[in-house]
PDB file of C-alpha atoms in Angstrom:
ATOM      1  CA  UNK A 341      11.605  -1.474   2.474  1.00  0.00           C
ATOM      2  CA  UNK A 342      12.700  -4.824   3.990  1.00  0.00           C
ATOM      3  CA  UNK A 343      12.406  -8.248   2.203  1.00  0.00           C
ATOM      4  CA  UNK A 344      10.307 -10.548   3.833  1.00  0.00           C
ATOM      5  CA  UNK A 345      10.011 -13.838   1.619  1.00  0.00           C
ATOM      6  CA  UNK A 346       9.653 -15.002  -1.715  1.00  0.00           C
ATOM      7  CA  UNK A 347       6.643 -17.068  -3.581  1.00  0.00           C
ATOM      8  CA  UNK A 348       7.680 -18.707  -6.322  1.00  0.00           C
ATOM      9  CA  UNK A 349       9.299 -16.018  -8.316  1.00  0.00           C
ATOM     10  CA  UNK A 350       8.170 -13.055  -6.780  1.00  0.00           C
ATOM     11  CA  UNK A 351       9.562 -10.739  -3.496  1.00  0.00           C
ATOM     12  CA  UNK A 352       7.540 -10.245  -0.642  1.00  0.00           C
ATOM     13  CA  UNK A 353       8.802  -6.591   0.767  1.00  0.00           C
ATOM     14  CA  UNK A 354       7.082  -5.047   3.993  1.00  0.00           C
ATOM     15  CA  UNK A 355       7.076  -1.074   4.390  1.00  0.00           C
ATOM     16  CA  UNK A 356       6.016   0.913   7.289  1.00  0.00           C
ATOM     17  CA  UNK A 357       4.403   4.396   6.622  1.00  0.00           C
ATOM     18  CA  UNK A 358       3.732   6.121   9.913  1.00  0.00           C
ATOM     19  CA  UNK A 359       6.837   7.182  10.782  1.00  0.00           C
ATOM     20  CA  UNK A 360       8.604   6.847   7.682  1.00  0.00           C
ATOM     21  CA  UNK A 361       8.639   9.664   5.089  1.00  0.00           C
ATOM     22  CA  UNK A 362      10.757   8.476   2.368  1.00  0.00           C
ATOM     23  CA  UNK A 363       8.797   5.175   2.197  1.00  0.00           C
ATOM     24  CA  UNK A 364       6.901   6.171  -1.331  1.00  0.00           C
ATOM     25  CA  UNK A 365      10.466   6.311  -3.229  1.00  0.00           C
ATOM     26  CA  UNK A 366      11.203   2.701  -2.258  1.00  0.00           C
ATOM     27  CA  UNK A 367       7.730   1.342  -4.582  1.00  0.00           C
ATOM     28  CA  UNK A 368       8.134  -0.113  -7.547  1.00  0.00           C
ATOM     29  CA  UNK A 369       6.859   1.683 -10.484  1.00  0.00           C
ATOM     30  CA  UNK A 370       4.857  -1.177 -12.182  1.00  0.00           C
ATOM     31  CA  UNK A 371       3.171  -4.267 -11.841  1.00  0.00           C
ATOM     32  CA  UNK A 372       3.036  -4.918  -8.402  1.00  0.00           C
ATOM     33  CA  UNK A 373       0.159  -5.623  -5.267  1.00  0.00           C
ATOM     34  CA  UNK A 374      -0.258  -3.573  -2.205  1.00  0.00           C
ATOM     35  CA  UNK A 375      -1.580  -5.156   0.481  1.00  0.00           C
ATOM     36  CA  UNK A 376      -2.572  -2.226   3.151  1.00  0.00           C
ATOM     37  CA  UNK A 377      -3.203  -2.995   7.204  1.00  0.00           C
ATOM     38  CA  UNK A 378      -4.984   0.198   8.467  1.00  0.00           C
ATOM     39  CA  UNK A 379      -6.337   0.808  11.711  1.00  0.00           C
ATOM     40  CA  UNK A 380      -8.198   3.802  13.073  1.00  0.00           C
ATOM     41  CA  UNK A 381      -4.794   5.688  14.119  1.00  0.00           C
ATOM     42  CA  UNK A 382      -3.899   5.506  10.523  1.00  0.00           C
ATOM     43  CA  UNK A 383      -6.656   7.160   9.154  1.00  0.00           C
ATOM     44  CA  UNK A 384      -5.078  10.495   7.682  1.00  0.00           C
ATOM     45  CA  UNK A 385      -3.108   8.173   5.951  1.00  0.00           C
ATOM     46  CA  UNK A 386      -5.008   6.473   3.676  1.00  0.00           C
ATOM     47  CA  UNK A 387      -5.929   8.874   0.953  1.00  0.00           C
ATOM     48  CA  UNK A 388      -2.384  10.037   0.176  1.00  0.00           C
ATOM     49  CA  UNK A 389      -0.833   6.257   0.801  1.00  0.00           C
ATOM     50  CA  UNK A 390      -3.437   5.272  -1.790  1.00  0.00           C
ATOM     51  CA  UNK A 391      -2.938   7.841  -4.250  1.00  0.00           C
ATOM     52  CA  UNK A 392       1.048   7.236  -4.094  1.00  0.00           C
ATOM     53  CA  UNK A 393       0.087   3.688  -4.865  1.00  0.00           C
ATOM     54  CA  UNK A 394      -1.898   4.621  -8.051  1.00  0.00           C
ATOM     55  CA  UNK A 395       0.048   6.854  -9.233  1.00  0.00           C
ATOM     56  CA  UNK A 396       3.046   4.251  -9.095  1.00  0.00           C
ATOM     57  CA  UNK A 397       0.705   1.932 -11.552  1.00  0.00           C
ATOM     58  CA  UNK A 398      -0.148  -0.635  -8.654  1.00  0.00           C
ATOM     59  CA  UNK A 399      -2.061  -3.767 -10.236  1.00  0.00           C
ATOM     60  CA  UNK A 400      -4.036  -4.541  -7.414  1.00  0.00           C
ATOM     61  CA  UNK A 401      -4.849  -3.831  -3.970  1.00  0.00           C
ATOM     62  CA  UNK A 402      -5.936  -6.194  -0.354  1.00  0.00           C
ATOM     63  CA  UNK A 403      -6.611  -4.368   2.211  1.00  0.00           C
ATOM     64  CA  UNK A 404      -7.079  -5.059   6.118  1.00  0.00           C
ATOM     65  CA  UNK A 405      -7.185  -3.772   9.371  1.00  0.00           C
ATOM     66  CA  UNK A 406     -10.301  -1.809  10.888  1.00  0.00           C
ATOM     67  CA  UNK A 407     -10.301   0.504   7.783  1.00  0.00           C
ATOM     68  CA  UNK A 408     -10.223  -2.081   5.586  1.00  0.00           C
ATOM     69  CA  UNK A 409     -13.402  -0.915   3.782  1.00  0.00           C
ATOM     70  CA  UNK A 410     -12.793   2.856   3.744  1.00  0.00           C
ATOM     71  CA  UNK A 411      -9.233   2.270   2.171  1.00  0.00           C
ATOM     72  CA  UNK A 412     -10.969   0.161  -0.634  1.00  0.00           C
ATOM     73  CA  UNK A 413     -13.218   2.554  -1.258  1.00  0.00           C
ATOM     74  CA  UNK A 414     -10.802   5.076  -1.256  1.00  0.00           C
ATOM     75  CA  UNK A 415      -8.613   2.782  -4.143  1.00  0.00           C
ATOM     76  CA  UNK A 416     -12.528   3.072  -5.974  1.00  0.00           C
ATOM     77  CA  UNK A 417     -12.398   6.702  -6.207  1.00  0.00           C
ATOM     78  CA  UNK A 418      -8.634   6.740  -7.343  1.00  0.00           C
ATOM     79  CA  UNK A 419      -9.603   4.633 -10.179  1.00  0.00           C
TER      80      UNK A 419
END
């Protein structure tokens, strides 16, 4: 997970999942926001990204990209 920036008080990290395994041990484990980019090529990603992301108690998602939709819905049904 690399820092990108800061807002205020809070730490803007960037993570890339597609090639990157060990990527679900770097999340925090509360209070945080996931914004997801997610085109088609990701799509067999989505469901277990967005579980991970649940299960580590993330406060809210944004999501973008071409599957922007699906991977909301997908944080619906996780809920």
């Amino acid at each position: 997970m690399e820092l990108i920036g800061r807002i205020n008080k809070r730490k803007i990290y960037y993570i890339q999942i597609r090639n990157n395994s060990e990527w679900k041990f770097s999340l925090p484990k509360y209070d945080w926001v996931a914004f997801t980019i997610a085109d088609k090529e990701d799509e067999e990603l989505v469901p277990p990204a967005v579980k991970i992301c649940m299960d580590k108690n993330v406060a809210f998602a944004c999501n973008a990209g071409t599957l922007a939709i699906s991977t909301e819905n997908y944080f619906d049904e996780e809920m």
